[in-house]
Amino acid sequence: MTTTPQTRPPAEATYRLLLTLFPKAWRQRHGQEALSILVDRAVTDRYGRTGVADSIDLVWHAVVARLAGVGQPVLGRLPRKVRAMPGLVIVSLGTVFAVIMLIGEIAGAHHRPASPNYSLMFLSGPFLTIGVGIDIGFIATLMFVLAGRTQLARMTSLGTSILALWMTWPNGLLPYPKPPTVVTGTMAVLALIALLGLVHAEKPSRRQRVITGAAALVATAGLILLLFMITGSIGWVPAQPHATILAAITTYAAIGIPVIVATAAFVHAGIRQRDIGAVLLLALVIQAATTLSAIAQAVESEPPSAWLWPAACLILALAIARYLRHRLTVADAQRTPPDPTGPVAATSPSQSSQESG
Amino acid sequence: MVFYGMREPSFLVLTALADGRQHGYAVMKAVEELSDGTVKLRPGSLYATLDRLAESGLIRDAGEEVVDGRSRRYYELTTLGADRLAEEIHRLQANAARAEAALKRLRTRGAQA
């Protein structure tokens, strides 16, 4: 279909605008052809009017293409077989937190305080408020991932990210009591990283999905048991002064252990590719999450022990990176052949050919 | 890369390209025809699917042509893509055979009862 300014259907301008949402590389590759298809469909099926479904489809795939571009510098360097792992690990981690908090919410329903400060009861149900939506978002995302519905998982992950960021916004956005910033902030960072991972990954293999589901189940059960052993409850129980240190350690352990597991997954991927640059970058992102969490804790007048886990994560990440770099350097040195330009073996290419001939 | 059951749009795109190289719009129409109208790829989904299949090495670019002043990029099946398509066809045939046998047993039991 050839269009002139006089015969251009009304949909063309809208589609042109929507196509600008895609990254430049995508537009250069597919933009012109996509526009002609869209306009053709509009003329054939809708008298030249813009199609709502086509527009939604464009916006969604533009968001995915943009997010894939954001994750490319790090995730794009991972081997294809393990590229799904970052998303899976972070989704599992977020879901473990979500399930624990949701169970705490349900179990403690009869002991709800009449008013905040909910942060005093962080261990046993900070999601008394509408923050429970984040729980459901993470759980739904993991369910879709395990069912192999990656596209749906990306959608719920995007929704969860937006919801968590919205709740983390400092003032005025919510007329209701909201969970502590430390919780929503941590969940927002996890949701964003999970989204980037899911956008960049292909459909995980059955084996990866089974391992993910099993790991999430075991971690959830283990942490719930741990919480029960420490606090005597998994529901709403105000934190006692003598329990503060224990509560803090448990909380930071709950955040830190999965973070370390996630870091280990990236390290493993980095070893496979013999490239630890990406691992370090990922470790920094994870470090940022734990540090933000500690900052939020500090703002809420929590004890200085809030900085224990971010510091531990940092030290661990640096130690792993240093060890890996050493291993790779040694391995490279062992594989590198003797320098042919050295003083003993120094021969020109012509000399070499004459000698070998 | 391991495939555990290909998604229907991917399967239909590969099937469409098994007939020879085609451009995006032709692939989109072929998918709709092959599925009797039950699978309708929209442009955003179409190019996402094509890019994903190309990245997986199942299809590849097969040149560009300018028709009516518009550039069209063509795609074709790779050897790997043909192999994966054959594997998927085999898997679907095996499933269909099992389903048919189960249905036959059910009807036999119904007739005996």
Short mmCIF file of C-alpha atoms in Angstrom, two decimals:
data_model
loop_
_atom_site.label_atom_id
_atom_site.label_comp_id
_atom_site.label_asym_id
_atom_site.label_seq_id
_atom_site.Cartn_x
_atom_site.Cartn_y
_atom_site.Cartn_z
CA MET A 1 0.00 0.00 0.00
CA THR A 2 1.42 3.35 -0.99
CA THR A 3 0.22 6.35 0.96
CA THR A 4 0.54 9.98 0.12
CA PRO A 5 -0.06 12.85 2.54
CA GLN A 6 -3.61 13.13 1.15
CA THR A 7 -4.45 9.44 1.49
CA ARG A 8 -2.69 8.62 4.73
CA PRO A 9 -5.06 6.85 7.10
CA PRO A 10 -5.58 8.44 10.51
CA ALA A 11 -3.88 5.48 12.20
CA GLU A 12 -0.51 6.14 10.57
CA ALA A 13 0.44 9.09 12.77
CA THR A 14 -0.49 7.15 15.90
CA TYR A 15 1.51 4.11 14.85
CA ARG A 16 4.49 6.26 13.91
CA LEU A 17 4.37 7.74 17.40
CA LEU A 18 4.08 4.34 19.07
CA LEU A 19 6.99 2.97 17.05
CA THR A 20 9.21 5.69 18.48
CA LEU A 21 8.85 3.87 21.80
CA PHE A 22 11.12 1.12 20.45
CA PRO A 23 14.89 1.38 20.65
CA LYS A 24 16.60 2.95 17.64
CA ALA A 25 18.20 -0.32 16.53
CA TRP A 26 14.81 -2.02 16.46
CA ARG A 27 13.29 0.84 14.47
CA GLN A 28 16.09 0.72 11.94
CA ARG A 29 15.65 -3.00 11.50
CA HIS A 30 11.87 -3.37 11.58
CA GLY A 31 10.34 0.11 11.83
CA GLN A 32 9.44 0.76 8.20
CA GLU A 33 8.11 -2.72 7.57
CA ALA A 34 6.16 -2.77 10.83
CA LEU A 35 4.56 0.57 10.00
CA SER A 36 3.44 -0.62 6.60
CA ILE A 37 1.92 -3.77 8.12
CA LEU A 38 0.13 -1.77 10.78
CA VAL A 39 -1.24 0.73 8.28
CA ASP A 40 -2.27 -2.06 5.93
CA ARG A 41 -4.15 -3.79 8.72
CA ALA A 42 -5.79 -0.53 9.75
CA VAL A 43 -6.98 0.16 6.20
CA THR A 44 -8.13 -3.40 5.54
CA ASP A 45 -9.82 -4.15 8.86
CA ARG A 46 -10.76 -0.83 10.46
CA TYR A 47 -11.29 1.82 7.78
CA GLY A 48 -7.93 3.35 8.62
CA ARG A 49 -8.54 3.66 12.35
CA THR A 50 -5.98 2.76 14.99
CA GLY A 51 -6.38 -0.71 16.47
CA VAL A 52 -6.42 -0.85 20.27
CA ALA A 53 -5.04 -4.42 20.40
CA ASP A 54 -2.27 -3.60 17.91
CA SER A 55 -1.37 -0.50 19.94
CA ILE A 56 -1.22 -2.41 23.23
CA ASP A 57 0.88 -5.09 21.53
CA LEU A 58 3.28 -2.40 20.28
CA VAL A 59 3.60 -0.67 23.65
CA TRP A 60 4.21 -3.95 25.46
CA HIS A 61 6.89 -5.12 23.05
CA ALA A 62 8.48 -1.66 23.08
CA VAL A 63 8.75 -1.88 26.88
CA VAL A 64 10.25 -5.36 26.59
CA ALA A 65 12.71 -4.22 23.90
CA ARG A 66 13.78 -1.23 26.03
CA LEU A 67 14.23 -3.37 29.14
CA ALA A 68 16.18 -5.94 27.14
CA GLY A 69 18.46 -3.11 26.04
CA VAL A 70 19.00 -2.06 29.65
CA GLY A 71 19.94 -5.59 30.71
CA GLN A 72 22.05 -6.33 27.62
CA PRO A 73 25.43 -5.04 28.90
CA VAL A 74 25.34 -7.55 31.75
CA LEU A 75 22.87 -10.31 30.95
CA GLY A 76 23.77 -10.38 27.28
CA ARG A 77 27.27 -11.50 28.21
CA LEU A 78 26.07 -14.55 30.08
CA PRO A 79 26.09 -17.90 28.26
CA ARG A 80 22.73 -18.68 26.69
CA LYS A 81 22.15 -21.74 28.87
CA VAL A 82 22.39 -19.80 32.11
CA ARG A 83 20.87 -16.55 30.92
CA ALA A 84 17.56 -17.42 32.54
CA MET A 85 19.17 -17.97 35.95
CA PRO A 86 19.38 -14.36 37.22
CA GLY A 87 15.65 -13.83 36.67
CA LEU A 88 14.78 -17.17 38.22
CA VAL A 89 16.95 -16.62 41.27
CA ILE A 90 15.60 -13.15 41.96
CA VAL A 91 11.98 -14.13 41.36
CA SER A 92 12.42 -17.05 43.76
CA LEU A 93 14.04 -14.80 46.32
CA GLY A 94 11.27 -12.21 46.11
CA THR A 95 8.62 -14.90 46.30
CA VAL A 96 10.19 -16.44 49.40
CA PHE A 97 9.95 -13.04 51.13
CA ALA A 98 6.46 -12.51 49.79
CA VAL A 99 5.15 -15.85 51.03
CA ILE A 100 6.70 -15.38 54.46
CA MET A 101 5.15 -11.94 54.80
CA LEU A 102 1.80 -13.07 53.46
CA ILE A 103 1.69 -15.99 55.91
CA GLY A 104 2.68 -13.61 58.70
CA GLU A 105 -0.15 -11.35 57.64
CA ILE A 106 -2.73 -14.12 57.64
CA ALA A 107 -1.48 -15.78 60.83
CA GLY A 108 -1.40 -12.50 62.71
CA ALA A 109 -4.73 -11.17 61.52
CA HIS A 110 -6.21 -11.33 65.03
CA HIS A 111 -3.37 -9.38 66.58
CA ARG A 112 -3.26 -6.44 64.25
CA PRO A 113 -2.29 -3.20 65.91
CA ALA A 114 -4.84 -0.46 65.69
CA SER A 115 -2.32 1.94 64.27
CA PRO A 116 1.24 2.02 62.99
CA ASN A 117 4.24 1.87 63.74
CA TYR A 118 4.28 -1.34 61.70
CA SER A 119 8.03 -1.25 61.30
CA LEU A 120 8.33 -2.35 64.92
CA MET A 121 6.75 -5.59 63.80
CA PHE A 122 8.79 -6.09 60.72
CA LEU A 123 9.35 -9.75 61.32
CA SER A 124 5.77 -10.75 61.51
CA GLY A 125 3.81 -8.98 58.87
CA PRO A 126 4.77 -5.60 57.49
CA PHE A 127 2.25 -6.22 54.74
CA LEU A 128 -0.75 -5.49 56.90
CA THR A 129 -1.40 -2.68 54.46
CA ILE A 130 -2.11 -2.73 50.74
CA GLY A 131 1.47 -3.86 50.27
CA VAL A 132 0.06 -7.36 50.10
CA GLY A 133 -0.33 -6.66 46.38
CA ILE A 134 3.44 -6.96 46.03
CA ASP A 135 3.28 -10.40 47.67
CA ILE A 136 0.67 -11.57 45.23
CA GLY A 137 2.61 -10.10 42.31
CA PHE A 138 5.77 -12.04 43.19
CA ILE A 139 3.88 -15.28 43.84
CA ALA A 140 2.00 -14.97 40.53
CA THR A 141 5.25 -14.26 38.69
CA LEU A 142 6.90 -17.38 40.09
CA MET A 143 3.83 -19.47 39.29
CA PHE A 144 3.90 -18.28 35.68
CA VAL A 145 7.62 -18.92 35.44
CA LEU A 146 7.22 -22.46 36.77
CA ALA A 147 4.37 -23.07 34.35
CA GLY A 148 6.62 -21.95 31.49
CA ARG A 149 4.46 -18.88 30.73
CA THR A 150 7.33 -16.46 30.45
CA GLN A 151 5.36 -13.71 28.76
CA LEU A 152 2.77 -13.64 31.54
CA ALA A 153 5.57 -13.74 34.10
CA ARG A 154 7.10 -10.65 32.48
CA MET A 155 3.76 -8.85 32.69
CA THR A 156 3.17 -9.64 36.37
CA SER A 157 6.79 -8.77 37.11
CA LEU A 158 6.36 -5.37 35.46
CA GLY A 159 3.16 -4.79 37.42
CA THR A 160 4.87 -5.78 40.67
CA SER A 161 7.79 -3.45 39.96
CA ILE A 162 5.47 -0.52 39.34
CA LEU A 163 3.43 -1.28 42.46
CA ALA A 164 6.50 -1.63 44.67
CA LEU A 165 8.06 1.57 43.31
CA TRP A 166 4.78 3.41 43.79
CA MET A 167 4.62 2.33 47.43
CA THR A 168 8.25 3.24 47.96
CA TRP A 169 7.66 6.80 46.80
CA PRO A 170 8.23 8.99 49.85
CA ASN A 171 5.08 11.02 50.28
CA GLY A 172 1.62 11.63 49.12
CA LEU A 173 1.02 8.81 46.71
CA LEU A 174 -0.86 6.60 49.10
CA PRO A 175 -3.69 7.67 51.39
CA TYR A 176 -3.32 4.38 53.31
CA PRO A 177 -0.75 3.12 55.76
CA LYS A 178 2.01 1.48 53.81
CA PRO A 179 4.68 -1.07 54.61
CA PRO A 180 8.04 0.21 55.80
CA THR A 181 10.19 1.72 53.08
CA VAL A 182 12.84 -0.89 53.73
CA VAL A 183 10.40 -3.58 52.66
CA THR A 184 8.88 -1.90 49.63
CA GLY A 185 12.27 -0.58 48.53
CA THR A 186 13.89 -4.00 48.73
CA MET A 187 10.97 -5.60 46.94
CA ALA A 188 11.02 -2.88 44.26
CA VAL A 189 14.72 -3.48 43.56
CA LEU A 190 14.17 -7.24 43.47
CA ALA A 191 11.17 -6.86 41.17
CA LEU A 192 13.13 -4.64 38.77
CA ILE A 193 16.10 -7.01 38.62
CA ALA A 194 13.73 -9.95 38.18
CA LEU A 195 11.98 -8.11 35.36
CA LEU A 196 15.25 -7.42 33.57
CA GLY A 197 16.24 -11.06 33.98
CA LEU A 198 12.92 -12.36 32.70
CA VAL A 199 12.87 -10.00 29.76
CA HIS A 200 16.31 -11.08 28.69
CA ALA A 201 15.89 -14.80 29.19
CA GLU A 202 14.33 -17.35 26.95
CA LYS A 203 11.89 -19.82 28.36
CA PRO A 204 13.76 -21.67 31.12
CA SER A 205 14.24 -25.39 30.66
CA ARG A 206 12.11 -27.85 32.62
CA ARG A 207 15.11 -28.72 34.80
CA GLN A 208 15.75 -25.07 35.66
CA ARG A 209 12.11 -24.58 36.53
CA VAL A 210 11.95 -27.65 38.75
CA ILE A 211 15.10 -26.58 40.61
CA THR A 212 13.73 -23.06 41.02
CA GLY A 213 10.42 -24.28 42.42
CA ALA A 214 12.10 -26.71 44.80
CA ALA A 215 14.60 -24.10 46.01
CA ALA A 216 11.85 -21.54 46.63
CA LEU A 217 9.81 -24.10 48.55
CA VAL A 218 12.69 -25.25 50.73
CA ALA A 219 13.87 -21.69 51.42
CA THR A 220 10.36 -20.55 52.36
CA ALA A 221 9.77 -23.48 54.69
CA GLY A 222 13.21 -23.10 56.26
CA LEU A 223 12.86 -19.38 56.90
CA ILE A 224 9.35 -19.73 58.32
CA LEU A 225 10.64 -22.38 60.69
CA LEU A 226 13.55 -20.14 61.63
CA LEU A 227 11.25 -17.21 62.33
CA PHE A 228 9.01 -19.39 64.45
CA MET A 229 11.95 -20.69 66.45
CA ILE A 230 13.21 -17.15 67.10
CA THR A 231 10.01 -15.22 67.69
CA GLY A 232 7.61 -17.98 68.69
CA SER A 233 5.16 -16.78 66.09
CA ILE A 234 4.88 -16.23 62.37
CA GLY A 235 2.11 -13.69 62.75
CA TRP A 236 1.75 -10.24 64.21
CA VAL A 237 3.76 -10.13 67.40
CA PRO A 238 5.23 -6.83 68.54
CA ALA A 239 8.98 -7.08 68.68
CA GLN A 240 10.24 -7.13 72.25
CA PRO A 241 13.26 -5.03 73.16
CA HIS A 242 15.33 -8.11 74.03
CA ALA A 243 14.46 -9.60 70.65
CA THR A 244 15.66 -6.65 68.65
CA ILE A 245 19.13 -7.93 67.91
CA LEU A 246 17.87 -11.40 67.10
CA ALA A 247 15.14 -9.91 64.98
CA ALA A 248 17.63 -7.71 63.18
CA ILE A 249 20.00 -10.60 62.53
CA THR A 250 17.17 -12.79 61.28
CA THR A 251 15.91 -10.06 59.04
CA TYR A 252 19.27 -9.34 57.55
CA ALA A 253 19.92 -13.06 57.19
CA ALA A 254 16.67 -13.41 55.29
CA ILE A 255 17.80 -10.63 52.96
CA GLY A 256 21.45 -11.58 52.84
CA ILE A 257 21.39 -15.34 52.31
CA PRO A 258 19.37 -15.27 49.09
CA VAL A 259 21.43 -12.31 47.91
CA ILE A 260 24.55 -14.38 48.41
CA VAL A 261 22.91 -17.27 46.56
CA ALA A 262 22.08 -14.91 43.70
CA THR A 263 25.63 -13.59 43.65
CA ALA A 264 26.92 -17.15 43.60
CA ALA A 265 24.74 -17.91 40.56
CA PHE A 266 26.22 -14.97 38.70
CA VAL A 267 29.70 -15.97 39.74
CA HIS A 268 29.05 -19.47 38.43
CA ALA A 269 27.82 -18.01 35.14
CA GLY A 270 30.87 -15.78 34.98
CA ILE A 271 33.22 -18.72 35.49
CA ARG A 272 31.56 -20.60 32.66
CA GLN A 273 32.10 -17.69 30.34
CA ARG A 274 35.52 -16.85 31.73
CA ASP A 275 34.39 -13.29 32.14
CA ILE A 276 34.07 -11.85 35.62
CA GLY A 277 33.36 -8.28 34.53
CA ALA A 278 29.65 -9.03 34.28
CA VAL A 279 29.74 -10.79 37.63
CA LEU A 280 31.23 -7.78 39.29
CA LEU A 281 28.64 -5.50 37.77
CA LEU A 282 25.84 -7.77 38.92
CA ALA A 283 27.37 -8.00 42.37
CA LEU A 284 27.37 -4.21 42.49
CA VAL A 285 23.66 -4.10 41.63
CA ILE A 286 22.95 -6.59 44.40
CA GLN A 287 25.17 -4.57 46.70
CA ALA A 288 23.16 -1.48 45.86
CA ALA A 289 19.99 -3.31 46.89
CA THR A 290 21.33 -4.31 50.29
CA THR A 291 22.84 -0.88 50.85
CA LEU A 292 19.58 0.86 49.99
CA SER A 293 17.89 -1.48 52.40
CA ALA A 294 20.34 -0.56 55.15
CA ILE A 295 19.89 3.14 54.46
CA ALA A 296 16.14 2.76 54.77
CA GLN A 297 16.62 0.90 58.05
CA ALA A 298 18.90 3.61 59.35
CA VAL A 299 16.37 6.28 58.42
CA GLU A 300 13.80 4.42 60.46
CA SER A 301 16.15 4.57 63.47
CA GLU A 302 17.04 0.92 63.38
CA PRO A 303 20.26 -0.18 65.06
CA PRO A 304 23.64 0.19 63.33
CA SER A 305 23.58 -3.55 62.83
CA ALA A 306 21.50 -2.71 59.74
CA TRP A 307 24.84 -2.30 57.98
CA LEU A 308 26.11 -5.77 58.86
CA TRP A 309 24.68 -7.58 55.89
CA PRO A 310 25.52 -5.04 53.20
CA ALA A 311 29.07 -5.02 54.50
CA ALA A 312 29.18 -8.82 54.60
CA CYS A 313 27.82 -9.03 51.07
CA LEU A 314 30.38 -6.54 49.84
CA ILE A 315 33.29 -8.34 51.46
CA LEU A 316 32.09 -11.67 50.12
CA ALA A 317 31.57 -10.35 46.59
CA LEU A 318 35.00 -8.74 46.53
CA ALA A 319 36.63 -11.89 47.88
CA ILE A 320 34.94 -14.06 45.27
CA ALA A 321 35.87 -11.66 42.49
CA ARG A 322 39.48 -11.54 43.65
CA TYR A 323 39.69 -15.30 43.86
CA LEU A 324 38.17 -15.69 40.40
CA ARG A 325 40.48 -13.15 38.87
CA HIS A 326 43.43 -14.98 40.36
CA ARG A 327 42.19 -18.33 39.03
CA LEU A 328 41.61 -16.93 35.55
CA THR A 329 45.00 -15.25 35.49
CA VAL A 330 46.73 -18.49 36.49
CA ALA A 331 44.75 -20.50 33.95
CA ASP A 332 45.55 -18.00 31.18
CA ALA A 333 49.26 -18.03 32.05
CA GLN A 334 49.30 -21.83 31.85
CA ARG A 335 47.67 -21.84 28.44
CA THR A 336 49.67 -19.02 26.87
CA PRO A 337 52.42 -20.43 24.59
CA PRO A 338 55.99 -19.08 24.91
CA ASP A 339 56.41 -15.63 23.36
CA PRO A 340 57.68 -16.20 19.80
CA THR A 341 59.09 -12.66 19.69
CA GLY A 342 61.37 -13.32 22.65
CA PRO A 343 65.12 -12.95 22.25
CA VAL A 344 65.83 -16.66 21.71
CA ALA A 345 63.06 -17.57 19.32
CA ALA A 346 63.02 -14.26 17.48
CA THR A 347 62.59 -14.99 13.77
CA SER A 348 60.83 -13.06 11.07
CA PRO A 349 57.91 -14.63 9.19
CA SER A 350 60.06 -15.00 6.08
CA GLN A 351 62.80 -16.67 8.07
CA SER A 352 60.27 -19.02 9.61
CA SER A 353 58.89 -20.02 6.26
CA GLN A 354 62.37 -20.56 4.87
CA GLU A 355 63.31 -22.69 7.87
CA SER A 356 60.17 -24.75 7.72
CA GLY A 357 60.44 -25.11 3.95
CA MET B 1 19.59 -25.06 23.48
CA VAL B 2 16.91 -27.52 24.61
CA PHE B 3 13.30 -27.21 23.57
CA TYR B 4 10.62 -28.64 25.81
CA GLY B 5 7.64 -28.18 23.55
CA MET B 6 7.68 -25.23 21.22
CA ARG B 7 5.14 -22.46 21.60
CA GLU B 8 2.49 -22.51 18.90
CA PRO B 9 3.43 -19.17 17.29
CA SER B 10 7.07 -20.26 16.95
CA PHE B 11 6.00 -23.61 15.53
CA LEU B 12 3.75 -21.91 13.00
CA VAL B 13 6.41 -19.38 11.99
CA LEU B 14 8.89 -22.19 11.35
CA THR B 15 6.22 -24.09 9.44
CA ALA B 16 5.52 -21.04 7.31
CA LEU B 17 9.21 -20.63 6.52
CA ALA B 18 9.56 -24.33 5.69
CA ASP B 19 7.76 -23.44 2.45
CA GLY B 20 10.57 -21.09 1.51
CA ARG B 21 11.85 -17.64 2.39
CA GLN B 22 9.22 -15.05 3.26
CA HIS B 23 9.01 -11.48 4.51
CA GLY B 24 7.42 -10.51 7.82
CA TYR B 25 3.97 -9.68 6.55
CA ALA B 26 3.78 -12.90 4.55
CA VAL B 27 4.82 -14.87 7.64
CA MET B 28 2.09 -13.17 9.64
CA LYS B 29 -0.57 -14.07 7.08
CA ALA B 30 0.76 -17.61 6.69
CA VAL B 31 0.57 -18.16 10.45
CA GLU B 32 -3.06 -17.07 10.46
CA GLU B 33 -3.87 -19.36 7.54
CA LEU B 34 -1.98 -22.34 8.94
CA SER B 35 -3.84 -22.06 12.22
CA ASP B 36 -7.24 -21.54 10.59
CA GLY B 37 -7.35 -18.07 12.08
CA THR B 38 -6.84 -19.16 15.70
CA VAL B 39 -3.34 -17.68 15.98
CA LYS B 40 -3.08 -14.06 14.92
CA LEU B 41 0.34 -12.53 15.39
CA ARG B 42 0.28 -8.77 15.79
CA PRO B 43 3.23 -6.79 14.44
CA GLY B 44 4.96 -6.33 17.81
CA SER B 45 4.66 -10.04 18.60
CA LEU B 46 5.65 -11.01 15.06
CA TYR B 47 8.97 -9.22 15.14
CA ALA B 48 9.67 -10.33 18.71
CA THR B 49 9.13 -13.94 17.60
CA LEU B 50 11.25 -13.52 14.47
CA ASP B 51 14.07 -11.88 16.43
CA ARG B 52 13.97 -14.60 19.08
CA LEU B 53 14.04 -17.39 16.49
CA ALA B 54 16.87 -15.67 14.65
CA GLU B 55 18.84 -15.25 17.87
CA SER B 56 18.35 -18.96 18.57
CA GLY B 57 19.71 -19.78 15.13
CA LEU B 58 16.48 -21.37 13.90
CA ILE B 59 15.90 -18.81 11.14
CA ARG B 60 18.12 -16.25 9.44
CA ASP B 61 17.91 -13.15 7.30
CA ALA B 62 17.54 -13.94 3.61
CA GLY B 63 18.04 -10.54 2.08
CA GLU B 64 16.02 -7.39 1.57
CA GLU B 65 13.89 -6.25 -1.34
CA VAL B 66 12.20 -2.97 -2.08
CA VAL B 67 8.62 -3.40 -3.25
CA ASP B 68 6.41 -0.35 -3.96
CA GLY B 69 9.06 1.84 -2.37
CA ARG B 70 9.00 -0.16 0.85
CA SER B 71 11.83 -2.28 2.15
CA ARG B 72 11.03 -5.87 3.01
CA ARG B 73 13.33 -8.12 4.98
CA TYR B 74 13.12 -11.81 4.13
CA TYR B 75 13.66 -14.73 6.47
CA GLU B 76 14.45 -18.38 5.85
CA LEU B 77 14.74 -21.55 7.88
CA THR B 78 18.22 -22.71 8.90
CA THR B 79 19.27 -26.34 9.09
CA LEU B 80 18.99 -26.17 12.86
CA GLY B 81 15.51 -24.69 12.48
CA ALA B 82 14.46 -27.50 10.15
CA ASP B 83 15.78 -30.07 12.62
CA ARG B 84 13.91 -28.47 15.51
CA LEU B 85 10.75 -28.33 13.45
CA ALA B 86 11.11 -32.02 12.60
CA GLU B 87 11.61 -32.84 16.30
CA GLU B 88 8.53 -30.87 17.23
CA ILE B 89 6.47 -32.55 14.52
CA HIS B 90 7.62 -35.96 15.81
CA ARG B 91 6.68 -34.99 19.37
CA LEU B 92 3.24 -33.79 18.33
CA GLN B 93 2.65 -36.91 16.23
CA ALA B 94 3.59 -39.14 19.17
CA ASN B 95 1.21 -37.21 21.44
CA ALA B 96 -1.58 -37.46 18.86
CA ALA B 97 -1.02 -41.20 18.50
CA ARG B 98 -1.21 -41.69 22.26
CA ALA B 99 -4.36 -39.60 22.47
CA GLU B 100 -5.94 -41.53 19.63
CA ALA B 101 -5.14 -44.87 21.26
CA ALA B 102 -6.59 -43.71 24.58
CA LEU B 103 -9.74 -42.51 22.87
CA LYS B 104 -10.09 -45.80 21.04
CA ARG B 105 -9.82 -47.70 24.34
CA LEU B 106 -12.45 -45.46 25.91
CA ARG B 107 -14.88 -46.10 23.05
CA THR B 108 -14.23 -49.82 23.16
CA ARG B 109 -15.03 -49.88 26.88
CA GLY B 110 -18.16 -47.83 26.21
CA ALA B 111 -19.34 -50.26 23.56
CA GLN B 112 -18.76 -53.26 25.86
CA ALA B 113 -20.67 -51.68 28.76
#
